[in-house]
CSV table of C-alpha atoms and ligand atoms in Angstrom, one decimal:
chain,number,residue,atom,x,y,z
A,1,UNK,CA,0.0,0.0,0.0
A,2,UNK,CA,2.9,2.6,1.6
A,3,UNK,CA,4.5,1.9,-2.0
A,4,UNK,CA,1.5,3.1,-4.2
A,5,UNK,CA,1.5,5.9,-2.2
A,6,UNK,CA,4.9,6.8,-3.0
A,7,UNK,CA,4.3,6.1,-6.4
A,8,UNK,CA,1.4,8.3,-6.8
A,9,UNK,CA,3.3,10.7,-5.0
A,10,UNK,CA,6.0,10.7,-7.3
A,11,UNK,CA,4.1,10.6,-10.2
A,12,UNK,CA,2.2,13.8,-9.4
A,13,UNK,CA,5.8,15.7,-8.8
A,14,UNK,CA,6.7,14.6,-12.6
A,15,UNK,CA,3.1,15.6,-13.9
A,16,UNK,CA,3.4,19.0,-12.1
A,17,UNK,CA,7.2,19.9,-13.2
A,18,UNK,CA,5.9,18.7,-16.8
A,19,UNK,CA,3.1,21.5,-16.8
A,20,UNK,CA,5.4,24.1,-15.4
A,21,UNK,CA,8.1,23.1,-18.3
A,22,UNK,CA,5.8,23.0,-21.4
A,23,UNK,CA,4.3,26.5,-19.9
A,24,UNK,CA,7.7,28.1,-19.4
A,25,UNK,CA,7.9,26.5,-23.2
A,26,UNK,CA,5.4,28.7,-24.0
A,27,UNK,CA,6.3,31.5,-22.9
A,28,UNK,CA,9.5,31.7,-24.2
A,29,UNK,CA,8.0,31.2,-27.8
A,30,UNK,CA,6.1,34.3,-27.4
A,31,UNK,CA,8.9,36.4,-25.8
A,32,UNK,CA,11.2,35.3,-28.9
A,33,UNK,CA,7.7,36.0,-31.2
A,34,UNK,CA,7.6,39.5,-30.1
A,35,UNK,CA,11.4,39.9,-29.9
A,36,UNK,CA,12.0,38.8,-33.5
A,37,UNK,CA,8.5,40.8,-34.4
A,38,UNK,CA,10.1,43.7,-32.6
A,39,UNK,CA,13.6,43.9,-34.0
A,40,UNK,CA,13.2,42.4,-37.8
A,41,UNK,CA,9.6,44.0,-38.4
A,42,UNK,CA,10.8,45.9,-40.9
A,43,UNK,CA,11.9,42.7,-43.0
A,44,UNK,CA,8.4,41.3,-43.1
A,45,UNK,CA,6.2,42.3,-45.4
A,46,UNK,CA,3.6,44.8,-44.5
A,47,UNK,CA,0.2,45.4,-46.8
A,48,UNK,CA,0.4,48.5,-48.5
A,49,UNK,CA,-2.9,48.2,-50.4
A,50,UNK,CA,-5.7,45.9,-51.7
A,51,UNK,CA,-7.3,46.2,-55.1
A,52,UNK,CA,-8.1,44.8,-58.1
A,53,UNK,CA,-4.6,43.7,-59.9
A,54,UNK,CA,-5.4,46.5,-62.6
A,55,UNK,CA,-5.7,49.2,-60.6
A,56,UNK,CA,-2.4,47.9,-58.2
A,57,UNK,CA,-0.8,48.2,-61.2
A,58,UNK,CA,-1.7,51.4,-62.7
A,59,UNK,CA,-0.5,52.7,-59.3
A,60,UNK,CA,2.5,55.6,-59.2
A,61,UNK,CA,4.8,52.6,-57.9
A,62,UNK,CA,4.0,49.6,-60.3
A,63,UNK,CA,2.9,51.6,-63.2
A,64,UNK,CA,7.2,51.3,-64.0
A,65,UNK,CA,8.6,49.1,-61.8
A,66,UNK,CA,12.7,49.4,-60.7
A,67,UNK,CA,14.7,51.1,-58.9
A,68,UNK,CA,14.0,54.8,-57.7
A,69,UNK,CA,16.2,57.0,-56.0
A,70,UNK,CA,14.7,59.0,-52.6
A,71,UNK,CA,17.8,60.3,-51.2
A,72,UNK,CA,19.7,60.1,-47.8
A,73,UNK,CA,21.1,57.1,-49.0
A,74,UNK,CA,17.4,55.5,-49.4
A,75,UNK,CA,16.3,53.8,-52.7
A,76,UNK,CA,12.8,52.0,-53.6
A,77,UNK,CA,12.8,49.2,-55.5
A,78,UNK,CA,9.6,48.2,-56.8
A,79,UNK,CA,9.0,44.7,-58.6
A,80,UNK,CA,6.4,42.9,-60.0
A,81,UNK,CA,6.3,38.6,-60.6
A,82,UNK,CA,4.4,37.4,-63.1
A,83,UNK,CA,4.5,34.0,-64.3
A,84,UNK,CA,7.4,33.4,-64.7
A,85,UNK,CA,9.9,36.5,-64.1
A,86,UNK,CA,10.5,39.0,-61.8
A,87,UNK,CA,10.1,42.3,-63.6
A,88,UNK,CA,13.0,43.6,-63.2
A,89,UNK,CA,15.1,40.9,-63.4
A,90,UNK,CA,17.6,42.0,-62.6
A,91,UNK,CA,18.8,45.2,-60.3
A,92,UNK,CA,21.7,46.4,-59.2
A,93,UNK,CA,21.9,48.3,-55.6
A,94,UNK,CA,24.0,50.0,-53.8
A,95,UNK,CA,26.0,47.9,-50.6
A,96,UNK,CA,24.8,49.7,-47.2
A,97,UNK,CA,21.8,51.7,-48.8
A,98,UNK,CA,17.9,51.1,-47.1
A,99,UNK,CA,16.1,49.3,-49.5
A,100,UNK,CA,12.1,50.1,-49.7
A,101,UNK,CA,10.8,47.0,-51.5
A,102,UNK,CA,7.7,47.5,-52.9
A,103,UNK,CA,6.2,43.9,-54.1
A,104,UNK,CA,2.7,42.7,-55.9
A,105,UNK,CA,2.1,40.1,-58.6
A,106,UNK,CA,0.5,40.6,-61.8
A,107,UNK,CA,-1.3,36.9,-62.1
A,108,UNK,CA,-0.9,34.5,-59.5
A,109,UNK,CA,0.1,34.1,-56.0
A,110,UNK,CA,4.5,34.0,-56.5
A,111,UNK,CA,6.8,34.0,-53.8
A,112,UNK,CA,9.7,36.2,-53.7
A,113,UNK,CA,12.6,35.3,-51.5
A,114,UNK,CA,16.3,36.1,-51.6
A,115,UNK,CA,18.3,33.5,-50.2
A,116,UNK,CA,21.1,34.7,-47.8
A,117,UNK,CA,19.0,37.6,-46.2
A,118,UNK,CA,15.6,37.8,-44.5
A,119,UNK,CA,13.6,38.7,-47.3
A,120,UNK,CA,10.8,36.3,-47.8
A,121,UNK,CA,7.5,37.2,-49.4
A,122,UNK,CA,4.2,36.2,-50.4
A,123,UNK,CA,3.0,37.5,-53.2
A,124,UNK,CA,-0.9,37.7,-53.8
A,125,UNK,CA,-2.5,39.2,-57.1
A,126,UNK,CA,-4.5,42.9,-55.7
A,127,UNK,CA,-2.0,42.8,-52.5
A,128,UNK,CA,0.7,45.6,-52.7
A,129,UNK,CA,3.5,44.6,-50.3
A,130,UNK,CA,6.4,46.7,-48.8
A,131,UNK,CA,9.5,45.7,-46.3
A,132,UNK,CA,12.6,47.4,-45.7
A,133,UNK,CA,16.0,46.2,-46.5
A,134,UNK,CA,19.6,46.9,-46.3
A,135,UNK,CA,22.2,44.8,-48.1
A,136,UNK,CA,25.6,45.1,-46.1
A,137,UNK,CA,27.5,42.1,-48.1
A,138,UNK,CA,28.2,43.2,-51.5
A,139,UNK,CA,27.9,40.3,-54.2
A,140,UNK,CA,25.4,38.6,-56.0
A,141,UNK,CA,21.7,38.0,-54.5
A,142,UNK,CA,19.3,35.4,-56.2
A,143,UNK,CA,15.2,35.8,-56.2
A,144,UNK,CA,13.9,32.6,-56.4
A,145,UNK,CA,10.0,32.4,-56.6
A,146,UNK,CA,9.1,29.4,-53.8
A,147,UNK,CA,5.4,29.6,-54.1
A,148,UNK,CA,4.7,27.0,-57.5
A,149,UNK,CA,3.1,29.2,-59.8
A,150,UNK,CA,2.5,26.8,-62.8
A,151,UNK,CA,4.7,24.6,-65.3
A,152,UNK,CA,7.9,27.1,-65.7
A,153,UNK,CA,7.7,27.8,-61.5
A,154,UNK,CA,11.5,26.3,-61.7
A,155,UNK,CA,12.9,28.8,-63.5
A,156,UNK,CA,11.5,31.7,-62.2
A,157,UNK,CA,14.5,33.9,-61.0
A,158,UNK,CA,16.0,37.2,-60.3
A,159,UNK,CA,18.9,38.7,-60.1
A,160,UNK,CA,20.0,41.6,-57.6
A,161,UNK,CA,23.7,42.8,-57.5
A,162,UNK,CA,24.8,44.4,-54.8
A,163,UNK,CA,27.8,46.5,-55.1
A,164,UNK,CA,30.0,49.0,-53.1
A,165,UNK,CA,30.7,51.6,-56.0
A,166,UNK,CA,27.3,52.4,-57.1
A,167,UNK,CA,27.1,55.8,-59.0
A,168,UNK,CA,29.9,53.6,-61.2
A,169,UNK,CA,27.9,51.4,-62.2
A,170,UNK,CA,24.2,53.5,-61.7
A,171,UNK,CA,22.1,53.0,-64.9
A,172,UNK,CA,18.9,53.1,-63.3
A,173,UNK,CA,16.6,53.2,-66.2
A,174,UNK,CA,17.0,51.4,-69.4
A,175,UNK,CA,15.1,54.2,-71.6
A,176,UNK,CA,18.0,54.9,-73.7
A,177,UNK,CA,18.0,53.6,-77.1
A,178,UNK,CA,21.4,52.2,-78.1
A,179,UNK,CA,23.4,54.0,-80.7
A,180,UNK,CA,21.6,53.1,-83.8
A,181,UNK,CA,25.0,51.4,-86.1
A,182,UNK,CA,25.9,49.2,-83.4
A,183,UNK,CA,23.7,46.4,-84.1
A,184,UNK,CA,25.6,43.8,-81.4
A,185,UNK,CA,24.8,46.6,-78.8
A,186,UNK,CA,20.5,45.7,-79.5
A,187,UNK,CA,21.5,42.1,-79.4
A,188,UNK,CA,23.1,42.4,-76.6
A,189,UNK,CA,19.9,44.3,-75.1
A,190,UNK,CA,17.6,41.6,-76.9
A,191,UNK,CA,19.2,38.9,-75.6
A,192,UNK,CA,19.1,40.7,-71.8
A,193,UNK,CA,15.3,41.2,-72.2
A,194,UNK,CA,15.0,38.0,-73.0
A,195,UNK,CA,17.1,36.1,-70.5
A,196,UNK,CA,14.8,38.0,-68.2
A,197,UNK,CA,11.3,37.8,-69.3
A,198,UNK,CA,11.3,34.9,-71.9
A,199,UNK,CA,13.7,32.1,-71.2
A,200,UNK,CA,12.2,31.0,-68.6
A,201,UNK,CA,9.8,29.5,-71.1
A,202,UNK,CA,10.9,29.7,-74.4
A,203,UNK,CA,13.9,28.1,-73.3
A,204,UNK,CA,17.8,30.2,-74.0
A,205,UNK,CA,17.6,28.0,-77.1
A,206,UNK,CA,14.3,29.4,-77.7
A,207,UNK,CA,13.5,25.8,-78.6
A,208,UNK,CA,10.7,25.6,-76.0
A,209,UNK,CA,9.5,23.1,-74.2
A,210,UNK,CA,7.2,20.7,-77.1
A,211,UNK,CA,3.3,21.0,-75.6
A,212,UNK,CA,4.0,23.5,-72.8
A,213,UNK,CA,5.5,26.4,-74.7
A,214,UNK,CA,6.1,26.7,-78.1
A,215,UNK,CA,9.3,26.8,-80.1
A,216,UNK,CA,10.8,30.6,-81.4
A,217,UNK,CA,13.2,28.9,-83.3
A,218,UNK,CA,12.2,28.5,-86.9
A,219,UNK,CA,8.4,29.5,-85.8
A,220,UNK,CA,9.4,33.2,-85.7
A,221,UNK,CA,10.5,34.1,-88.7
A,222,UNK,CA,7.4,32.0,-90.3
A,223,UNK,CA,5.5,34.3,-88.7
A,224,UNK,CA,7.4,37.6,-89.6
A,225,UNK,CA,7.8,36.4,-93.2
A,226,UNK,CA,3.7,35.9,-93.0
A,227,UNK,CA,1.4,38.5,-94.6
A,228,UNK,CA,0.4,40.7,-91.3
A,229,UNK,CA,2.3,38.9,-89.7
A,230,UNK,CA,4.8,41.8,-88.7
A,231,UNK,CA,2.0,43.7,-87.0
A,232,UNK,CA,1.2,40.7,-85.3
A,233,UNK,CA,4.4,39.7,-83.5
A,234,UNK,CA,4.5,43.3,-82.1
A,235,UNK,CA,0.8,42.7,-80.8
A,236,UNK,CA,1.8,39.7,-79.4
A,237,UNK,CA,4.8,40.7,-77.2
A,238,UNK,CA,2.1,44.0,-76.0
A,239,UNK,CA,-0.9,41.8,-75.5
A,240,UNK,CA,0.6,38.6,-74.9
A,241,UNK,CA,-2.1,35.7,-76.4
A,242,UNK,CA,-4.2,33.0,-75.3
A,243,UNK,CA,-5.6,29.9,-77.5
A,244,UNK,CA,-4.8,26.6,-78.5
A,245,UNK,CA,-2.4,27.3,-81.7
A,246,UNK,CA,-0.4,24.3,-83.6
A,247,UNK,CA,3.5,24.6,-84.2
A,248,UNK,CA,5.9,22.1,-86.3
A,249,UNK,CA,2.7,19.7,-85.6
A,250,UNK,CA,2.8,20.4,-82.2
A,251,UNK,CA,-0.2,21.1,-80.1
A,252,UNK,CA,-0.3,24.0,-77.8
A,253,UNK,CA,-3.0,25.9,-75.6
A,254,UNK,CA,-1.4,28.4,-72.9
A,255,UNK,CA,-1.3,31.6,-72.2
A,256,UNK,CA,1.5,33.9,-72.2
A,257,UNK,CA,1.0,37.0,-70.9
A,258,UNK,CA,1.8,40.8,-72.4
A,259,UNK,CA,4.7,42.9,-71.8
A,260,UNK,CA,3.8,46.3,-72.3
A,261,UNK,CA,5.0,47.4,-69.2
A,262,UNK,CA,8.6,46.8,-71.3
A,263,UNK,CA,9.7,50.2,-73.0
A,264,UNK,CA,9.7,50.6,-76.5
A,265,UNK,CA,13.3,50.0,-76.8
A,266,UNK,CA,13.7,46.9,-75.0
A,267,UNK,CA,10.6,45.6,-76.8
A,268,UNK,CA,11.8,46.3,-80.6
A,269,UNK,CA,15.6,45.0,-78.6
A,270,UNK,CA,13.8,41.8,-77.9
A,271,UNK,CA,11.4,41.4,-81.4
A,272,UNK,CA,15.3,41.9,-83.3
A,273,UNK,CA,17.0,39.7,-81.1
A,274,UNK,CA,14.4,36.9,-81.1
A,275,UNK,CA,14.2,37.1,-84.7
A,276,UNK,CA,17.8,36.4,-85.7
A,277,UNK,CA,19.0,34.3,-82.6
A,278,UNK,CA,19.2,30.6,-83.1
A,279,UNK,CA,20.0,30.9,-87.1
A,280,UNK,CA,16.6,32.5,-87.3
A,281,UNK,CA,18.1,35.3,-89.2
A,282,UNK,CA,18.9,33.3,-92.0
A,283,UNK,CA,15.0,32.1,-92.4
A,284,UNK,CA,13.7,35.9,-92.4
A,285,UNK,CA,12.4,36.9,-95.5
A,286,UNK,CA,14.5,38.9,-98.0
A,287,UNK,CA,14.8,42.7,-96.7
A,288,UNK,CA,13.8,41.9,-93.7
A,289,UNK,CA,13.9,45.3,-91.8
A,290,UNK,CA,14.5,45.6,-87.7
A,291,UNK,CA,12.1,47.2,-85.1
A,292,UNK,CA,12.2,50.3,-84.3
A,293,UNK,CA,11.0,51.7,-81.0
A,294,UNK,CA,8.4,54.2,-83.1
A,295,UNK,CA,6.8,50.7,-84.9
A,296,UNK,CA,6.4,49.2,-81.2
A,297,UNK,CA,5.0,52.8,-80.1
A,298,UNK,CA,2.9,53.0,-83.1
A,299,UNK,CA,1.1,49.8,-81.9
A,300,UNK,CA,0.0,50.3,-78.5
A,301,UNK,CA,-3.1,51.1,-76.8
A,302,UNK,CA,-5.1,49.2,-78.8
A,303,UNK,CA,-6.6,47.1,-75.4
A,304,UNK,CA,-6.2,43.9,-76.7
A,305,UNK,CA,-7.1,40.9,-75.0
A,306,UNK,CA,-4.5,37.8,-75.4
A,307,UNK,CA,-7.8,36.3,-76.9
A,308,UNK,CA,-8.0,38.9,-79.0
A,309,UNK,CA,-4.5,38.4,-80.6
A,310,UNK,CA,-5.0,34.7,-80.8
A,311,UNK,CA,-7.7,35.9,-83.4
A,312,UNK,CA,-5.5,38.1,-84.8
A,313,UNK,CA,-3.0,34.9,-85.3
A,314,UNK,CA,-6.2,32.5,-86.8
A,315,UNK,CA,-6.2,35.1,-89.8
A,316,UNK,CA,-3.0,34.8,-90.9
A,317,UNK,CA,-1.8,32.8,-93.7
A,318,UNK,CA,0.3,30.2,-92.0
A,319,UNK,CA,0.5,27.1,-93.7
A,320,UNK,CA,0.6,24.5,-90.8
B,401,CUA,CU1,6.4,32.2,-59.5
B,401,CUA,CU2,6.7,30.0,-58.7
């Protein structure tokens, strides 16, 4: 008898020390909660707005995402995913400065995180997103999306450079048309644009990926050499298009979204480059002439729908 009664005894002391231990658990989660909340708050990301994805985007801040300059060694650095790049994809800051990251999507939910540092965000279409940031370790930072967005999700990366001499190497905005004779310079440009908005999907071999996303290789200058089909592959890049199409008797039926928010210049960059990478130049038809940022000017806002230029593709006189 004496010894169950010890036994009980003892049992209770263990039960009791085990309540007081998981409690004190507890609290010191929620001290360390509110400490981490406390000092790296300013990492997190923090809701700037909610609206409809157009109007997020029309916004002062997204309207032209990148990098703006606010002074007293403060920068912000707006960026927009979409499936599947960051736009822009790649920045280059300045080591020590405070970053103002301003964040949305344009499609679905993406994730934005930067290996190495805090920065880790979700990003929801309609949600505007802000966190501050300074880079001390100059170097190379990769944005990988970590939220699967759809087929390409893999290769959806950025890049941000982080450098100590940054005025050197400042060129903030990428407005400026390249001196018109030096043709490598827009392939150079082209081949930039693309890396960062295209690859992804099209592949660096612009080969594709056969019934996910079609090939640019060989397709593209069928299309240029096409009646209307100029117009069309500068619609295309603004619009984007949406339908199920047939290439090299491949079946196809995605959606690839526009790129207007891409200037002129980087647009025509990317039409020229596209169009005589891969030994594509030596398909284009005879005379073939290059883009110019006025053509790709010339052809926007007319509010097409990527439905819209699928129609636009039905009429011309491919023969496939
Ligand atoms: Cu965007 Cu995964």
């Amino acid at each position: 008898m004496s010894d169950s009664g010890n036994n009980h005894d003892t049992i209770e002391r263990f039960e009791r020390w085990w309540i007081v231990f998981s409690g004190a658990l507890i609290a010191v989660f929620v001290v360390l909660l509110f400490y981490a909340v406390y000092t790296h708050s300013d990492h997190m990301g923090h809701a700037e707005a909610r609206a409809p994805v157009d109007e997020i985007m029309a916004g002062e801040i997204f309207a032209s995402p990148g990098l703006t300059e606010l002074g007293d060694n403060r920068f912000r650095l707006a960026m927009v995913a979409q499936a599947f790049s960051f736009q822009p994809g790649d920045v280059t800051l300045p080591a020590g400065a405070e970053i103002e990251l301003h964040l949305t999507s344009r499609d679905v939910i993406h994730g934005l995180q930067v290996p190495g540092t805090g920065i880790n965000v979700e990003l929801i279409p309609g949600e505007h997103v802000s966190l501050r940031y300074t880079f001390d370790e100059p170097g190379d930072y990769t944005v990988v999306c970590n939220q699967y967005c759809g087929v390409a999700h893999h290769n959806m990366l950025g890049k941000i450079r982080v450098v100590d001499d940054f005025s050197a190497t400042a060129e903030l905005t990428t407005d400026e048309e390249p001196p018109a004779d030096t043709q490598t310079s827009w392939m150079e440009r082209g081949q930039q644009v693309y890396d960062q908005n295209c690859a992804a999907c099209h592949q660096g071999s612009g080969e594709g990926i056969p019934g996910a996303f079609p090939p640019l290789r060989r397709h593209l200058p069928a299309l240029a050499g096409a009646e209307g089909g100029r117009d069309y592959l500068v619609d295309m890049v603004l619009y984007g298009i949406s339908g199920p199409i047939e290439v090299e008797g491949q079946a196809y039926n995605g959606a690839m979204p526009g790129s207007a928010q891409l200037s002129d210049e980087d647009l025509a960059a990317l039409l020229n480059y596209t169009l005589h990478a891969w030994e594509n130049e030596e398909q284009l038809p005879e005379g073939f002439e290059s883009y110019s940022a006025d053509e790709i000017d010339s052809r926007r806002g007319q509010q097409l729908s990527p439905a819209d230029v699928f129609e636009r593709r039905q009429a011309l006189p491919l023969d496939q």
